[in-house]
Coordinates of C-alpha atoms and ligand atoms in Angstrom, one line a residue:
M1 CA 27.9 26.6 70.7
T2 CA 24.3 27.1 71.9
Q3 CA 22.8 24.7 74.4
R4 CA 21.5 21.6 72.6
L5 CA 17.7 21.1 72.8
T6 CA 17.9 17.3 72.2
P7 CA 20.4 14.9 73.7
K8 CA 23.2 14.0 71.2
R9 CA 23.2 10.2 70.9
I10 CA 26.0 8.3 69.2
S11 CA 25.4 5.5 66.8
L12 CA 26.7 1.9 67.1
T13 CA 29.3 2.6 64.5
Q14 CA 30.6 5.7 66.3
Y15 CA 30.6 3.7 69.6
L16 CA 32.6 0.9 68.1
I17 CA 35.1 3.3 66.4
E18 CA 35.6 5.2 69.7
Q19 CA 36.0 2.0 71.6
Q20 CA 38.7 0.9 69.2
R21 CA 40.5 4.3 69.5
S22 CA 40.4 4.3 73.3
H23 CA 40.8 0.7 74.1
G24 CA 42.0 -1.1 71.0
N25 CA 39.6 -4.0 71.7
I26 CA 37.6 -3.9 68.5
P27 CA 39.7 -4.7 65.5
A28 CA 38.3 -4.1 62.1
Q29 CA 36.9 -7.7 61.5
L30 CA 35.2 -7.7 64.9
R31 CA 33.7 -4.2 64.3
L32 CA 32.3 -5.5 60.9
L33 CA 31.0 -8.6 62.6
I34 CA 29.1 -6.7 65.3
E35 CA 27.7 -4.2 62.8
V36 CA 26.5 -7.0 60.5
V37 CA 24.9 -8.9 63.4
A38 CA 23.2 -5.6 64.5
R39 CA 21.9 -5.1 61.0
A40 CA 20.6 -8.6 60.9
C41 CA 18.8 -8.0 64.1
K42 CA 17.1 -5.0 62.6
R43 CA 15.8 -7.2 59.8
I44 CA 14.6 -9.9 62.3
S45 CA 12.8 -7.2 64.2
I46 CA 10.9 -6.2 61.1
S47 CA 9.7 -9.7 60.6
V48 CA 8.9 -10.1 64.3
N49 CA 6.9 -6.8 64.3
K50 CA 4.9 -7.8 61.2
G51 CA 3.5 -10.9 63.0
A52 CA 0.4 -12.3 61.3
L53 CA 0.6 -9.5 58.7
G54 CA 3.8 -11.1 57.5
G55 CA 2.5 -14.6 57.6
V56 CA 5.4 -15.5 60.0
L57 CA 3.5 -16.8 63.0
G58 CA 2.9 -20.4 64.0
S59 CA 4.9 -23.6 63.7
A60 CA 7.1 -24.5 60.8
E61 CA 6.1 -28.1 61.4
T62 CA 9.8 -29.1 61.7
E63 CA 12.0 -30.0 64.6
N64 CA 15.4 -28.6 65.5
V65 CA 18.4 -30.5 66.8
Q66 CA 17.0 -30.1 70.3
G67 CA 13.9 -32.0 69.2
E68 CA 11.8 -28.9 69.7
M69 CA 9.1 -27.8 67.3
Q70 CA 10.5 -24.8 65.3
K71 CA 8.4 -21.7 64.7
K72 CA 8.5 -20.1 61.3
L73 CA 10.3 -17.1 62.8
D74 CA 13.0 -19.4 64.3
I75 CA 13.9 -20.5 60.8
I76 CA 13.6 -17.0 59.3
A77 CA 15.9 -15.5 62.0
N78 CA 18.4 -18.2 61.4
E79 CA 18.5 -17.6 57.7
V80 CA 18.8 -13.9 58.1
L81 CA 21.9 -14.3 60.4
I82 CA 23.5 -16.8 58.1
E83 CA 23.0 -14.8 54.9
A84 CA 24.0 -11.5 56.6
N85 CA 27.3 -12.9 57.9
E86 CA 28.6 -15.5 55.4
W87 CA 30.0 -13.1 52.7
G88 CA 31.8 -10.4 54.8
G89 CA 35.2 -12.2 55.3
H90 CA 35.1 -11.7 59.1
L91 CA 33.9 -15.2 60.0
A92 CA 35.3 -18.7 59.6
A93 CA 32.1 -20.5 60.6
M94 CA 28.8 -20.1 62.5
A95 CA 26.8 -22.3 64.9
S96 CA 23.2 -22.0 65.8
E97 CA 20.6 -23.5 68.1
E98 CA 18.6 -24.2 64.9
M99 CA 21.4 -26.2 63.1
E100 CA 22.9 -29.5 64.2
G101 CA 26.4 -29.0 62.9
I102 CA 28.5 -25.9 62.3
Y103 CA 28.1 -23.8 59.2
V104 CA 31.5 -23.2 57.5
V105 CA 31.7 -20.1 55.4
P106 CA 31.5 -21.3 51.7
N107 CA 34.7 -21.3 49.7
R108 CA 33.3 -18.5 47.4
F109 CA 33.7 -16.1 50.3
P110 CA 36.9 -15.2 52.2
Q111 CA 37.3 -16.8 55.6
G112 CA 37.8 -14.6 58.6
E113 CA 39.2 -15.1 62.1
Y114 CA 36.0 -15.2 64.1
L115 CA 33.4 -17.8 65.1
L116 CA 29.8 -16.7 65.6
L117 CA 27.3 -18.6 67.7
F118 CA 23.7 -17.7 68.1
D119 CA 20.2 -18.5 69.3
P120 CA 18.5 -16.7 66.5
L121 CA 15.2 -16.3 68.2
D122 CA 15.1 -17.2 71.9
G123 CA 11.8 -17.5 73.7
S124 CA 10.0 -18.5 70.5
S125 CA 7.1 -20.0 72.5
N126 CA 6.2 -16.4 73.2
I127 CA 6.0 -15.3 69.5
D128 CA 2.4 -16.2 68.9
V129 CA 1.3 -14.5 72.2
N130 CA 3.1 -11.3 71.4
V131 CA 5.5 -11.4 74.4
S132 CA 9.1 -10.1 74.1
I133 CA 11.6 -12.4 72.4
G134 CA 15.2 -12.0 71.4
T135 CA 18.4 -13.0 69.5
I136 CA 21.4 -14.0 71.5
F137 CA 25.0 -14.1 70.1
S138 CA 28.5 -15.0 71.1
V139 CA 31.8 -14.3 69.3
L140 CA 34.9 -16.4 69.7
K141 CA 38.2 -16.2 67.9
K142 CA 39.1 -19.1 65.7
P143 CA 42.0 -20.9 67.5
E144 CA 45.4 -21.0 65.7
N145 CA 46.7 -24.5 65.2
S146 CA 50.1 -25.5 66.7
A147 CA 51.8 -24.1 63.6
G148 CA 50.2 -20.8 64.3
A149 CA 48.1 -21.0 61.2
T150 CA 44.3 -20.8 61.2
V151 CA 43.7 -23.4 58.5
G152 CA 40.4 -25.2 58.3
V153 CA 37.7 -25.0 60.9
S154 CA 35.9 -27.7 62.9
E155 CA 33.3 -28.0 65.6
A156 CA 36.2 -28.5 68.1
D157 CA 37.3 -24.9 67.4
F158 CA 34.0 -23.8 69.0
L159 CA 34.5 -25.7 72.2
Q160 CA 36.1 -22.9 74.1
P161 CA 35.2 -21.7 77.7
G162 CA 33.0 -18.6 77.8
S163 CA 35.9 -16.6 79.2
Q164 CA 37.4 -16.7 75.7
Q165 CA 34.6 -14.7 74.1
A166 CA 35.7 -11.6 72.2
A167 CA 32.1 -10.2 72.3
A168 CA 28.6 -11.1 73.3
G169 CA 25.2 -9.5 73.0
Y170 CA 21.5 -9.9 72.6
C171 CA 18.7 -8.0 70.8
V172 CA 15.4 -7.9 72.7
Y173 CA 12.3 -7.4 70.5
G174 CA 10.0 -5.8 73.0
P175 CA 8.1 -2.4 73.4
Q176 CA 11.5 -1.0 72.3
T177 CA 13.9 -3.0 70.1
M178 CA 17.2 -2.8 72.0
L179 CA 20.7 -4.2 71.4
V180 CA 22.9 -5.0 74.4
L181 CA 26.6 -5.5 73.7
T182 CA 29.9 -6.2 75.5
V183 CA 33.4 -6.6 74.1
G184 CA 34.8 -7.0 77.6
D185 CA 34.8 -3.3 78.6
G186 CA 31.4 -2.9 80.3
V187 CA 27.9 -3.2 78.8
A188 CA 26.5 -0.8 76.2
I189 CA 22.8 -0.6 75.4
F190 CA 21.4 0.7 72.1
T191 CA 17.9 1.5 71.1
L192 CA 16.7 1.1 67.5
D193 CA 15.5 4.4 66.0
R194 CA 13.2 3.1 63.3
E195 CA 12.9 6.4 61.5
E196 CA 16.6 6.6 61.1
G197 CA 17.1 2.9 61.0
A198 CA 20.0 3.4 63.4
W199 CA 21.1 1.8 66.7
L200 CA 21.6 4.8 69.1
L201 CA 23.5 4.5 72.4
T202 CA 21.0 5.0 75.2
Q203 CA 23.0 3.6 78.1
D204 CA 26.7 2.9 78.6
G205 CA 28.2 1.1 81.6
A206 CA 25.0 -0.7 82.7
K207 CA 25.3 -2.1 86.2
I208 CA 23.4 -4.8 88.0
P209 CA 22.7 -4.0 91.8
E210 CA 24.5 -6.6 94.0
D211 CA 21.3 -7.2 96.0
T212 CA 17.7 -7.7 94.9
K213 CA 14.3 -8.6 96.1
E214 CA 13.2 -10.1 92.8
F215 CA 13.7 -13.7 91.6
A216 CA 12.9 -15.3 88.2
I217 CA 12.2 -19.0 88.0
N218 CA 9.5 -21.3 86.6
M219 CA 7.8 -22.2 89.9
S220 CA 5.8 -25.0 88.3
N221 CA 9.0 -27.1 88.5
L222 CA 9.5 -26.6 92.3
R223 CA 8.8 -30.3 93.2
H224 CA 11.5 -31.4 90.6
W225 CA 14.4 -29.2 91.9
A226 CA 17.3 -30.3 94.1
P227 CA 16.9 -29.5 97.8
P228 CA 19.2 -26.4 97.8
M229 CA 17.1 -24.8 95.0
Q230 CA 13.9 -25.6 96.9
R231 CA 15.4 -24.1 100.1
Y232 CA 16.4 -20.8 98.3
V233 CA 13.0 -20.3 96.7
E234 CA 11.1 -21.3 99.9
E235 CA 13.1 -18.7 101.9
C236 CA 12.3 -16.0 99.3
L237 CA 8.6 -17.0 99.6
A238 CA 8.7 -16.9 103.4
G239 CA 9.4 -13.2 103.0
S240 CA 9.9 -10.8 105.9
T241 CA 8.8 -13.4 108.5
G242 CA 11.3 -15.9 107.2
P243 CA 15.1 -16.3 107.3
R244 CA 15.7 -13.6 104.7
G245 CA 13.8 -11.0 106.7
K246 CA 12.5 -9.3 103.5
D247 CA 9.7 -9.8 101.0
F248 CA 10.5 -10.9 97.5
N249 CA 8.8 -10.4 94.2
M250 CA 8.7 -13.0 91.4
R251 CA 8.8 -12.6 87.6
W252 CA 9.0 -15.3 84.9
I253 CA 8.6 -14.2 81.2
A254 CA 9.8 -17.6 79.8
S255 CA 12.0 -15.6 77.5
M256 CA 15.6 -15.6 78.7
V257 CA 16.4 -12.4 76.8
A258 CA 13.5 -10.5 78.4
D259 CA 14.2 -11.8 81.9
V260 CA 17.9 -11.0 81.6
H261 CA 17.2 -7.5 80.2
R262 CA 15.0 -6.8 83.3
I263 CA 17.8 -8.0 85.6
L264 CA 20.3 -5.8 83.7
T265 CA 18.0 -2.9 84.1
R266 CA 16.9 -3.2 87.8
G267 CA 18.6 -6.3 89.3
G268 CA 17.2 -9.7 90.1
V269 CA 18.3 -13.3 90.0
F270 CA 17.4 -15.6 87.1
M271 CA 17.4 -19.4 87.7
Y272 CA 16.9 -22.3 85.4
P273 CA 18.4 -25.1 87.5
W274 CA 18.9 -28.8 87.0
D275 CA 15.7 -30.8 87.8
R276 CA 14.6 -34.4 88.1
R277 CA 12.4 -34.4 85.0
E278 CA 15.4 -35.3 82.8
P279 CA 18.1 -36.0 85.4
K280 CA 20.7 -36.8 82.7
K281 CA 20.4 -33.2 81.4
A282 CA 22.5 -30.6 83.3
G283 CA 19.7 -28.1 82.6
K284 CA 17.4 -26.7 79.9
L285 CA 19.5 -23.8 78.6
R286 CA 22.4 -24.2 76.2
L287 CA 25.9 -23.3 77.3
M288 CA 27.5 -22.1 74.1
Y289 CA 24.9 -19.6 72.7
E290 CA 22.6 -18.8 75.7
A291 CA 24.4 -19.2 79.1
N292 CA 27.9 -18.1 77.9
P293 CA 26.9 -14.8 76.2
M294 CA 24.5 -13.9 79.0
A295 CA 27.1 -14.7 81.6
F296 CA 29.6 -12.5 79.9
I297 CA 27.2 -9.6 79.8
V298 CA 26.0 -10.1 83.4
E299 CA 29.6 -10.3 84.7
Q300 CA 30.6 -7.2 82.7
A301 CA 27.7 -5.4 84.5
G302 CA 29.0 -6.4 87.9
G303 CA 26.7 -9.4 88.3
A304 CA 27.6 -13.1 88.6
A305 CA 26.7 -16.3 86.7
T306 CA 27.2 -19.9 87.9
N307 CA 25.8 -23.4 87.1
A308 CA 25.0 -23.6 90.9
G309 CA 28.5 -24.9 91.4
Q310 CA 31.1 -23.2 89.1
R311 CA 31.4 -19.9 87.3
I312 CA 29.7 -20.5 83.9
L313 CA 32.5 -18.7 82.0
D314 CA 35.0 -21.2 83.4
L315 CA 33.2 -24.3 82.1
Q316 CA 35.0 -26.3 79.4
P317 CA 32.4 -27.2 76.8
T318 CA 32.4 -30.8 75.5
A319 CA 29.6 -30.5 72.9
L320 CA 28.2 -27.7 70.7
H321 CA 24.6 -28.0 72.0
E322 CA 25.3 -29.0 75.6
R323 CA 23.0 -27.8 78.3
V324 CA 23.7 -26.2 81.6
S325 CA 22.0 -25.1 84.8
V326 CA 21.9 -21.3 85.0
I327 CA 21.9 -19.0 88.0
L328 CA 22.7 -15.4 87.1
G329 CA 22.1 -11.8 88.1
S330 CA 22.6 -9.8 91.3
K331 CA 25.9 -11.0 92.7
N332 CA 25.0 -11.6 96.3
E333 CA 21.9 -13.7 95.4
V334 CA 23.8 -15.8 92.9
E335 CA 26.5 -16.4 95.5
R336 CA 23.8 -17.4 98.1
V337 CA 22.2 -19.9 95.7
T338 CA 25.6 -21.3 94.8
A339 CA 26.6 -21.6 98.4
Y340 CA 23.4 -23.6 99.3
H341 CA 24.3 -26.0 96.5
R342 CA 27.9 -26.3 97.6
E343 CA 26.8 -26.9 101.3
N344 CA 24.6 -29.7 100.0
G345 CA 27.6 -31.2 98.1
Ligands
LIG1 P1 10.1 -22.8 80.4 C1 12.8 -20.3 75.9 O1 12.3 -21.5 75.3 C2 13.9 -20.7 76.9 O2 14.9 -21.4 76.2 C3 14.4 -19.5 77.6 O3 14.3 -18.3 76.8 C4 13.5 -19.3 78.8 O4 14.1 -18.7 79.9 C5 13.1 -20.8 79.1 O5 13.3 -21.5 77.9 C6 11.7 -21.0 79.5 O6 11.5 -22.3 79.8 O7 10.4 -24.3 80.8 O8 9.7 -21.9 81.6 O9 9.1 -22.7 79.3

């Protein structure tokens, strides 16, 4: 065969089929689930890209279960994911940042063996200022009951540690629209070819460097953090003349998907720690559909993710919308931040 002039890129479908052939880790229902979510993300990207032209900017004048004002696109993205996934027979139920309770697949459709959780549009404060945003999703298997049957589904079925995830991913709506996916065998990155309407594999086996000189945190909260967090950031700011002996750079996009994608691409440490503003809250970010999927992806890329004390994927959830402190990214930095907190008890 003559030398190819253009690189041959495989589609998401081919990737999933080849993964199943070689590793047996993507059974038919999971493949269908991933393809349906990926197709829904394509539709969400079309609405996001239209912006004012689609009349989708601005507030929906409603609040979500978190008590946060919803953007129109938050609701649109949520509806797209629900409608895309409810009929396929691969899911038993869904849970979303935008819905208080779980959404059980209606009786008119067959029930499947998976549970899907998502933040339909993360970083929505950035929508109206045209900064990257994203969709985050997590896939769990519906637990079998003691009789080995999978009858009925309840919120309790969702409360599984992140280590139980069958798959996780995010779609980042940025200069490129990219889909990042793990099924527990490394991290694959796909770029949307809008002319073909296809997700094409542009990187397989993404790896996060163990060391970094770049940290991501909202510095305006510095005075509210616990001392170990203040210590870590102040040492970074002290640079080459301080205890770290090197200068650091800082980034904060206020869109977790965009910050995590940068870290997946070139390393770094992302931190949204507990702070004194609302001491009863463990953190701002949600465990089930933000921290867990991102922790799964980051660990599969050789990074680490803790809540400044424990591995995030080991945490036993107690509520669907519970919040958690998040430290994730380059392994050696995550371990340092976690060690400072442990030293401090
Ligand atoms: P702050 C977006 O609202 C989000 O949930 C994450 O995507 C992001 O990392 C964080 O909150 C930004 O929070 O307090 O800096 O606006």
